[in-house]
PDB file of C-alpha atoms and ligand atoms in Angstrom:
ATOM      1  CA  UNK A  28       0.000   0.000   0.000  1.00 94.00           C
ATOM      2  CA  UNK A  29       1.734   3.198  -0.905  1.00 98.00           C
ATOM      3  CA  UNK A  30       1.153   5.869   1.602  1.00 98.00           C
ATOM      4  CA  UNK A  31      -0.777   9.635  -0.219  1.00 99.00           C
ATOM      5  CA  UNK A  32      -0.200  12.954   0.918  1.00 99.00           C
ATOM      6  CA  UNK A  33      -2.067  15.285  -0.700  1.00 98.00           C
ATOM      7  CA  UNK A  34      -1.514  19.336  -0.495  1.00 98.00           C
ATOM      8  CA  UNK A  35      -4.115  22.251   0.195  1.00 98.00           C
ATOM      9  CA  UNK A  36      -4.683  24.917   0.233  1.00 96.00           C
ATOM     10  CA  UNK A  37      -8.701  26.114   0.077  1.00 94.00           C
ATOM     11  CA  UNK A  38     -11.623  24.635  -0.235  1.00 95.00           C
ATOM     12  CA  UNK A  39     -10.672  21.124  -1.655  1.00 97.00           C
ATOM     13  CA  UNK A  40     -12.854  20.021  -4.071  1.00 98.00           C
ATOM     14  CA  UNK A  41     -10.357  17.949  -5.290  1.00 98.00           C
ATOM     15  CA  UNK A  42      -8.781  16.187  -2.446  1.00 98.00           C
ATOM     16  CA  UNK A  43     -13.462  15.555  -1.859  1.00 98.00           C
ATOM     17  CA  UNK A  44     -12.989  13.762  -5.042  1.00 98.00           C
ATOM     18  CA  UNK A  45      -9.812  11.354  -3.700  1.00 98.00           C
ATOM     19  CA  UNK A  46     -11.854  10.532  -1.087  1.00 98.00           C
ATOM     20  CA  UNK A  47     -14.567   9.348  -2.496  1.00 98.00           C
ATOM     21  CA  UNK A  48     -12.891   7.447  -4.716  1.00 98.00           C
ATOM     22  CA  UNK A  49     -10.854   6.146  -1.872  1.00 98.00           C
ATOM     23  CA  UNK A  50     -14.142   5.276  -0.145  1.00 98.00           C
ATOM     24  CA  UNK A  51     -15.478   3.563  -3.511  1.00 98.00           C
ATOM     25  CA  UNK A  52     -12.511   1.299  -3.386  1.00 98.00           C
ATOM     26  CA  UNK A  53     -11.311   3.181  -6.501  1.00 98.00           C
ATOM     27  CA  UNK A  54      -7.314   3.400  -5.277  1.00 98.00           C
ATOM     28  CA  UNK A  55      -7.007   0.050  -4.408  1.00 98.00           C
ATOM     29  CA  UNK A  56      -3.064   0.467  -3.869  1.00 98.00           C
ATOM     30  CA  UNK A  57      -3.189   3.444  -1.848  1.00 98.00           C
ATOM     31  CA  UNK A  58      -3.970   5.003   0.831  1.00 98.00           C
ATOM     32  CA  UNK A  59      -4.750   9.022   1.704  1.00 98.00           C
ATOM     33  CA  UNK A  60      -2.228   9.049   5.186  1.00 98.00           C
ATOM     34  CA  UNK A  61      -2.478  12.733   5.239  1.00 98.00           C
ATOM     35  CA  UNK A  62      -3.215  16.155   4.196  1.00 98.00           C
ATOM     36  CA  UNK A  63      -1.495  19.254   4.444  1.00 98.00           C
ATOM     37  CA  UNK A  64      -2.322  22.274   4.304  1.00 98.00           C
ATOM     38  CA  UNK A  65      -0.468  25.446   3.818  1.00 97.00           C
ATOM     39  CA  UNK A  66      -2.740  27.527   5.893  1.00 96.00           C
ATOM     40  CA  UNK A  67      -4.770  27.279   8.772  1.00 97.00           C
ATOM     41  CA  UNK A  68      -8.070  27.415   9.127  1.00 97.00           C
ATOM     42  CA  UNK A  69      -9.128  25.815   5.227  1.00 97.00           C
ATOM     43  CA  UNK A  70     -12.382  23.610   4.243  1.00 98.00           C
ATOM     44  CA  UNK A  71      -9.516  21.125   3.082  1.00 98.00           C
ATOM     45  CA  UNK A  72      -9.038  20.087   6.427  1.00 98.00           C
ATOM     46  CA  UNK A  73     -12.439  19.588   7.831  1.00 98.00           C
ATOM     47  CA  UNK A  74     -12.960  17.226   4.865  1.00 98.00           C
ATOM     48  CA  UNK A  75      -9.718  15.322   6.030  1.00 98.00           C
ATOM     49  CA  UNK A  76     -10.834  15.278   9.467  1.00 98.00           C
ATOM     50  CA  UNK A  77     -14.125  14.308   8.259  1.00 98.00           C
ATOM     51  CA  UNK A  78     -13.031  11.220   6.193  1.00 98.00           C
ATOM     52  CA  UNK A  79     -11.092  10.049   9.274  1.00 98.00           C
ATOM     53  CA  UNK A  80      -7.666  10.991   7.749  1.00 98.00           C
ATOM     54  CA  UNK A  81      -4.667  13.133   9.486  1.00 98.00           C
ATOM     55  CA  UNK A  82      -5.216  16.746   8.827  1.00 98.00           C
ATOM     56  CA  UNK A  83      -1.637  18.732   9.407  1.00 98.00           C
ATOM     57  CA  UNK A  84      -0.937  22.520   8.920  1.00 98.00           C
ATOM     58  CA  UNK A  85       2.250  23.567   7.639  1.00 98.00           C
ATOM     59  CA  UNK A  86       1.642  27.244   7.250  1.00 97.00           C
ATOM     60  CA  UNK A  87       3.724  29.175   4.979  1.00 96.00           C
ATOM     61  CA  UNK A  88       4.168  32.193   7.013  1.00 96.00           C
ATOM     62  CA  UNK A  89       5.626  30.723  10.098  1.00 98.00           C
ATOM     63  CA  UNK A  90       8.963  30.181   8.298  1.00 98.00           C
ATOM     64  CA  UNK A  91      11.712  32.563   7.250  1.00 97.00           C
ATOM     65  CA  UNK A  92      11.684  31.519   3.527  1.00 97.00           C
ATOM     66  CA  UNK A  93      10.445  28.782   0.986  1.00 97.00           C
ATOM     67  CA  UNK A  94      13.327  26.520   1.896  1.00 98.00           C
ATOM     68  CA  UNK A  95      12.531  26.680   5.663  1.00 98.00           C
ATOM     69  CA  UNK A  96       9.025  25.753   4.715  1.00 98.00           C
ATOM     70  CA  UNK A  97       9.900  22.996   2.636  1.00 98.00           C
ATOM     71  CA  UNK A  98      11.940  21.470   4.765  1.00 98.00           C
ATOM     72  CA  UNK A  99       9.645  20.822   7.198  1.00 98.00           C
ATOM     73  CA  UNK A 100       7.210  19.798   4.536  1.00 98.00           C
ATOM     74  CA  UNK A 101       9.729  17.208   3.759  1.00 98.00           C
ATOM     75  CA  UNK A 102      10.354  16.469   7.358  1.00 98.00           C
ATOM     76  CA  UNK A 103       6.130  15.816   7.872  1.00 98.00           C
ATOM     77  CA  UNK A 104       6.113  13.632   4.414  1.00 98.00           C
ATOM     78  CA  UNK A 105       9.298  11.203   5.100  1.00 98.00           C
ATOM     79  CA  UNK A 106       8.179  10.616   8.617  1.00 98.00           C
ATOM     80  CA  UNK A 107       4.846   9.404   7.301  1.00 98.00           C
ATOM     81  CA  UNK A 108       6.499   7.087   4.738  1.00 98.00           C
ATOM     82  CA  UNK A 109       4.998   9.257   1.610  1.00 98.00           C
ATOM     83  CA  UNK A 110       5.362   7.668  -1.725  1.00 98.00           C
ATOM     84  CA  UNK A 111       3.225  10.298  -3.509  1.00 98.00           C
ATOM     85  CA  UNK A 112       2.369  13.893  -3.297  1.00 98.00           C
ATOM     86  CA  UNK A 113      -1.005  15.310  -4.770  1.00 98.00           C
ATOM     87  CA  UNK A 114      -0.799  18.554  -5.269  1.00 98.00           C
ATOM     88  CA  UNK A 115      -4.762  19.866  -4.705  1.00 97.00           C
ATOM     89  CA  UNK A 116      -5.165  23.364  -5.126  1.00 95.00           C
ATOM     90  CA  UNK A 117      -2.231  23.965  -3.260  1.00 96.00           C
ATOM     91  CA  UNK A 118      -0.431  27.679  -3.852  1.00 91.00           C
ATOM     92  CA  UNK A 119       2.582  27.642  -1.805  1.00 93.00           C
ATOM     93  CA  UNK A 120       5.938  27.233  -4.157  1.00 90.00           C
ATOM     94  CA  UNK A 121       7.943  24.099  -3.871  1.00 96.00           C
ATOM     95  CA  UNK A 122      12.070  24.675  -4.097  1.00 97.00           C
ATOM     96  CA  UNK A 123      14.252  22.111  -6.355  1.00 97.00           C
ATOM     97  CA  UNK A 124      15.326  20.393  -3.791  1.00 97.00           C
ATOM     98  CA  UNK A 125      12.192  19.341  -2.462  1.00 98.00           C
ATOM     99  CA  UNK A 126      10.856  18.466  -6.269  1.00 98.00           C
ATOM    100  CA  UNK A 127      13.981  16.519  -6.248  1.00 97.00           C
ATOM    101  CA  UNK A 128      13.231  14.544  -2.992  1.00 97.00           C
ATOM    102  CA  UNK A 129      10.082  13.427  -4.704  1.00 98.00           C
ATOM    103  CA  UNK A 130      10.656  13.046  -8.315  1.00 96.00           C
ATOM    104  CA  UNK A 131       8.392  11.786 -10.405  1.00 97.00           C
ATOM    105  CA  UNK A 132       6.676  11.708  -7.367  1.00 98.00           C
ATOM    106  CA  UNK A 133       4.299  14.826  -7.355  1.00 98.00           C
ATOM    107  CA  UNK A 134       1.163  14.971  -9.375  1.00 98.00           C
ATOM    108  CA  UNK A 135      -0.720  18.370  -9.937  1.00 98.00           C
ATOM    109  CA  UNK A 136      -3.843  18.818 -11.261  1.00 97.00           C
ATOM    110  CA  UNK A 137      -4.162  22.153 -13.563  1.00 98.00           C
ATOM    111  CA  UNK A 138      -7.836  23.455 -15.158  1.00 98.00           C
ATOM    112  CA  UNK A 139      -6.575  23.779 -18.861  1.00 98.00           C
ATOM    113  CA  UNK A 140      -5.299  21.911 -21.539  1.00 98.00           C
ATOM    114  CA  UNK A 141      -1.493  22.137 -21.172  1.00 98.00           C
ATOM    115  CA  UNK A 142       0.369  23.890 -23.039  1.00 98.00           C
ATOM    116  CA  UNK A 143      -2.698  26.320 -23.228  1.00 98.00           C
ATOM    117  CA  UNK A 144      -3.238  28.642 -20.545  1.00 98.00           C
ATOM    118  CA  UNK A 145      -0.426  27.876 -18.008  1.00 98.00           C
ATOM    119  CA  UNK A 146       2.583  28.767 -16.281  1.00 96.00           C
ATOM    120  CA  UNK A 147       3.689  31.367 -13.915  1.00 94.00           C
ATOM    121  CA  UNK A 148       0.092  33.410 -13.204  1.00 93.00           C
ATOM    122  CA  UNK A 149      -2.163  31.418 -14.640  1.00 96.00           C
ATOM    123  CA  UNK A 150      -4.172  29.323 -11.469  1.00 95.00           C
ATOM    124  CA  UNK A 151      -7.830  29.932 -10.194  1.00 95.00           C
ATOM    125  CA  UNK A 152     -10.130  31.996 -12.140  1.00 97.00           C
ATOM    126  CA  UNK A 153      -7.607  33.741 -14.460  1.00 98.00           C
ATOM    127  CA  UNK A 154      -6.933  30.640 -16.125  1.00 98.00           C
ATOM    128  CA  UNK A 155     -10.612  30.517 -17.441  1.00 98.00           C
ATOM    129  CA  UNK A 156     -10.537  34.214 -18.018  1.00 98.00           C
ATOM    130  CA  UNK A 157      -7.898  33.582 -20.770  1.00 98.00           C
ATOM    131  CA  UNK A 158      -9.591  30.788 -22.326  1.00 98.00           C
ATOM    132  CA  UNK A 159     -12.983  32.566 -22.995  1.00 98.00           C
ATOM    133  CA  UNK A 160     -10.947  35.922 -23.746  1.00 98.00           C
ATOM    134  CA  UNK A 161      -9.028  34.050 -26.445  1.00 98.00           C
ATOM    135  CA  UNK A 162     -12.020  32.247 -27.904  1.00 98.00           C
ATOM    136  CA  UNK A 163     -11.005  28.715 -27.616  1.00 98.00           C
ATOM    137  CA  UNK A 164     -13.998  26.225 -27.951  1.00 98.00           C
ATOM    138  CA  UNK A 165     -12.677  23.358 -25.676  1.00 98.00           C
ATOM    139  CA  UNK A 166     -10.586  23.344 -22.716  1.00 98.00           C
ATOM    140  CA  UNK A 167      -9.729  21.094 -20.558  1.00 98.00           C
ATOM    141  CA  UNK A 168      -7.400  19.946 -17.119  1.00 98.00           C
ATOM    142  CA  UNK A 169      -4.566  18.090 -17.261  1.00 98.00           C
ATOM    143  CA  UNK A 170      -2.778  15.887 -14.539  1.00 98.00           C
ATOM    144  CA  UNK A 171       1.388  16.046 -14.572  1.00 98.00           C
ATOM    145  CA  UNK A 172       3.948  15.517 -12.490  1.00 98.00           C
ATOM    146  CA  UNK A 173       5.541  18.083 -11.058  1.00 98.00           C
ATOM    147  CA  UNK A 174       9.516  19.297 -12.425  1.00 96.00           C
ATOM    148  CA  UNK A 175      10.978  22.577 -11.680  1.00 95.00           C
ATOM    149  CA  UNK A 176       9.221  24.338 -14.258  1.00 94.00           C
ATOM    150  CA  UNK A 177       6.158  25.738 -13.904  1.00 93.00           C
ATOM    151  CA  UNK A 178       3.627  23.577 -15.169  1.00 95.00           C
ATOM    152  CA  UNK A 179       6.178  22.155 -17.461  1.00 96.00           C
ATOM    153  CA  UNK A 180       6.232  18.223 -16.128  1.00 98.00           C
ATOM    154  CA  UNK A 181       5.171  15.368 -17.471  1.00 98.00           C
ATOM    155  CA  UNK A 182       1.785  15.600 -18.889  1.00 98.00           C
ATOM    156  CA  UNK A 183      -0.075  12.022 -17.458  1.00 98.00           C
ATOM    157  CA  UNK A 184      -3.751  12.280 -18.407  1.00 98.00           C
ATOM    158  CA  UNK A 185      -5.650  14.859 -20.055  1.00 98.00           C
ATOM    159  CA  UNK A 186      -9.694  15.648 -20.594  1.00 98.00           C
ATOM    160  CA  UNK A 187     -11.180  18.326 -23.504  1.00 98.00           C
ATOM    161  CA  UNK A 188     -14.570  19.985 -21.741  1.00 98.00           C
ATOM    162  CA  UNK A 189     -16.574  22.495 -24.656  1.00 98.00           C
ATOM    163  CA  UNK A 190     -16.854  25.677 -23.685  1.00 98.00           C
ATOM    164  CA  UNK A 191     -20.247  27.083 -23.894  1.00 98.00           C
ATOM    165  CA  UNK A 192     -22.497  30.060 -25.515  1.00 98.00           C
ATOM    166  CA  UNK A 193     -23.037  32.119 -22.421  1.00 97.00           C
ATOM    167  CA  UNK A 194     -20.361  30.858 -20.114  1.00 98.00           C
ATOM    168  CA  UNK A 195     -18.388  33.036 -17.449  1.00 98.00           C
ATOM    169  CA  UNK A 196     -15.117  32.185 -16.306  1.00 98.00           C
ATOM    170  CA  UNK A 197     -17.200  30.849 -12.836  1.00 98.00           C
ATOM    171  CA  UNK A 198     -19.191  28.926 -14.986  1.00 98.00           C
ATOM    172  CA  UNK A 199     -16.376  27.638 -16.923  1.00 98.00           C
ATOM    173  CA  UNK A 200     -14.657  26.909 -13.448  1.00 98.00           C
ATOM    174  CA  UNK A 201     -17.152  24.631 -12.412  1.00 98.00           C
ATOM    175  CA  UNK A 202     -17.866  22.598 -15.386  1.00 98.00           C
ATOM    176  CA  UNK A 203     -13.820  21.766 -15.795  1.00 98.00           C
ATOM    177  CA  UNK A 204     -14.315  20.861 -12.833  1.00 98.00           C
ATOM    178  CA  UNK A 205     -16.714  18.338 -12.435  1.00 98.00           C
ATOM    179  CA  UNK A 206     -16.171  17.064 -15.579  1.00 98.00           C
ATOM    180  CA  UNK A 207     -12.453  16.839 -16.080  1.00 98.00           C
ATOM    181  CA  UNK A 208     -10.679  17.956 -12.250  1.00 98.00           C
ATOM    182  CA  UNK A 209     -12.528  15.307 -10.703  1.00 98.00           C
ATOM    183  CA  UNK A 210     -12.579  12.547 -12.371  1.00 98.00           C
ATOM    184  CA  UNK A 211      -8.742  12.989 -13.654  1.00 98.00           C
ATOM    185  CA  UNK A 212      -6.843  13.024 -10.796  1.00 98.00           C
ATOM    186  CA  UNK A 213      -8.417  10.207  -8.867  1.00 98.00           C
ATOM    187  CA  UNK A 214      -7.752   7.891 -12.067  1.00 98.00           C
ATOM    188  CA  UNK A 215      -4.398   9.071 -12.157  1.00 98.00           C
ATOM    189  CA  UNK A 216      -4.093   8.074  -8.321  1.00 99.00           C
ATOM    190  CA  UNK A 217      -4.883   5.251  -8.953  1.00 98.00           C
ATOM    191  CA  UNK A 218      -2.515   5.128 -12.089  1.00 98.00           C
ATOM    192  CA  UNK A 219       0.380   5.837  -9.822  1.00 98.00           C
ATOM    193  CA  UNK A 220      -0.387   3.540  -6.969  1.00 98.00           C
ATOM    194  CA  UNK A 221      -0.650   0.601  -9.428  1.00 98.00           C
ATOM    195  CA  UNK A 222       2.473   1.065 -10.899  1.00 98.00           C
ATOM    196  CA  UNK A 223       0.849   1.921 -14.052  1.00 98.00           C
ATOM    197  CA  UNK A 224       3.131   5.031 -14.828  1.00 98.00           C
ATOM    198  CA  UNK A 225       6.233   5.131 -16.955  1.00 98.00           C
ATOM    199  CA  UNK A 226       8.108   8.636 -17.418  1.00 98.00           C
ATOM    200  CA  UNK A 227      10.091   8.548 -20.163  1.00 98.00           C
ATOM    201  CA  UNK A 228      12.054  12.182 -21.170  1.00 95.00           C
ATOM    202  CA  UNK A 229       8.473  14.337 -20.991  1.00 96.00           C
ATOM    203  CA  UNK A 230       5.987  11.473 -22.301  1.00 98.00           C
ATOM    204  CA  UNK A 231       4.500   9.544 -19.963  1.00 98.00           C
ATOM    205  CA  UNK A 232       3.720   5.349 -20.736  1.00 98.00           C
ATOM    206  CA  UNK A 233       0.405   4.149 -19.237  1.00 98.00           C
ATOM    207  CA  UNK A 234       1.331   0.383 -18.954  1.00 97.00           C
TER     208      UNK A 234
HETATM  209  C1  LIG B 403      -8.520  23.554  -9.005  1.00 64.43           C
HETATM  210  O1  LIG B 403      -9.060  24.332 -10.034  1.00 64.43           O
HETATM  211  C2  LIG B 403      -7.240  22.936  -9.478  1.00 64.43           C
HETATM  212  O2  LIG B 403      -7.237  22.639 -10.834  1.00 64.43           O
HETATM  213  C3  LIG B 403      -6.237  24.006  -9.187  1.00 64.43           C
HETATM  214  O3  LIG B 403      -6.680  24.597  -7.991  1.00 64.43           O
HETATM  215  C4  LIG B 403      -8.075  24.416  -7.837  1.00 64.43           C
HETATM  216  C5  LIG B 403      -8.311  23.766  -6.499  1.00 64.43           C
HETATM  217  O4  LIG B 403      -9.649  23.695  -6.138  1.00 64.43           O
HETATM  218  N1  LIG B 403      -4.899  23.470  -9.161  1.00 64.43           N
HETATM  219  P1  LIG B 403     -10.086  22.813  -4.898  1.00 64.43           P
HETATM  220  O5  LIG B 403      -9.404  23.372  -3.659  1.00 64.43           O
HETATM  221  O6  LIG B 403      -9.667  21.389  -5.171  1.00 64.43           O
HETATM  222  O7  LIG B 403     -11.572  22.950  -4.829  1.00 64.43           O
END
C-alpha cells in the first residue's frame, strides 16, 4: 500500500474527489495518510478530518523563507512514509530540492489543456478568463507531475470539456471541474499507486 499525501490549500474540491474514490474502493493500492495544508483554518481540512484521515498545517508564514518551509514539509512527508504527493489546489511554491526529494513523485492537477493557458500566473479563475478571452472552444485539465518548471512536467492524463455560448469564467470553473478535475486526478491516483506510470524524457507510458 503506498502511503498519499495530498496538499491544500482552500476549499478542496479535489482532495473531496480522492476521497470518495478512496471510499469507492477506486485506489485500491493506496492510501490518503495525510493532508497538508499550507494555511490554517481551510475547508480542506475539515474534509480530512471528516473522512477520518490526518489533517496537518504547515503554514507558509511561520517560516523565514520557501526553503525553511519545505523542509519541514519534507520532514512531515518522510516521517509518514509518503510515496506520492497530490498537489490539490495547493499555492505555496515548492524549491528544487524538495521536487527533487520526490521526483516523479508529485502529481498536480491544472484546469486547462497544457500547453494552453499555463505557467507562472495562470491558477484559479484567471486561467478561465484567458480561455474565454481568447475564444477557444474546448478546454480542458490536465494531470502532470511536477519538475521545476512551472507547469512544465510530465503531462499524465488529459480531458477536452466544450466551452459554452453564455459561459463566465465561474461557470467555466465549475464545469472543468466536475467534468475533467474530478474525475482525472483520482484515475491518475490510482494510475500511480498501481504502478501503471512510466516517465520517459516528458511522455509519460500508461502500462
Ligand atoms: C482547481 O481548479 C485545481 O485545478 C487548481 O486549484 C483548484 C483547487 O480547487 N490546481 P479545490 O481546492 O480542489 O476545490
Amino acid at each position: 500500500m503506498l502511503n498519499i499525501a495530498v496538499l491544500v490549500s482552500g476549499g478542496g474540491t479535489n482532495l473531496q474527489a480522492l476521497l470518495d474514490a478512496q471510499a469507492r474502493g477506486e485506489i485500491p493500492e493506496g492510501k490518503i495518510s495525510v493532508v497538508v495544508a499550507s494555511k490554517p483554518g481551510v475547508f480542506a481540512l475539515e474534509r480530512a478530518e471528516k473522512a477520518g484521515v490526518e489533517a496537518l498545517v504547515v503554514a507558509r508564514k511561520d517560516y523565514p523563507d520557501t526553503g525553511a518551509f519545505c523542509d519541514a514539509l519534507r520532514e512531515a512527508l518522510q516521517a509518514r512514509g509518503i510515496g506520492l504527493v497530490v498537489l490539490a489546489g495547493f499555492l505555496s511554491i515548492l524549491n528544487g530540492d524538495f521536487i527533487r526529494a520526490y521526483e516523479n513523485k508529485i502529481i498536480n492537477i491544472h484546469p486547462s489543456l497544457i500547453p494552453s493557458f499555463c505557467g507562472k500566473g495562470f491558477y484559479g479563475l484567471k486561467v478561465h478568463e484567458e480561455a474565454l478571452e481568447r475564444g477557444v472552444k474546448v478546454t480542458g485539465a490536465t494531470v502532470h507531475f511536477v519538475n521545476e518548471g512551472a507547469d512544465e512536467g510530465p503531462i499524465i492524463l488529459q480531458k477536452a470539456v466544450a466551452i459554452q455560448e453564455g459561459d463566465t469564467p465561474e461557470l467555466l470553473q465549475k464545469r472543468v471541474m466536475e467534468e475533467a478535475e474530478w474525475k482525472l486526478l483520482p484515475q491518475a491516483v490510482a494510475l500511480f499507486c498501481a504502478g501503471k506510470l512510466k516517465v520517459e524524457g516528458r511522455r509519460v507510458h500508461i502500462v
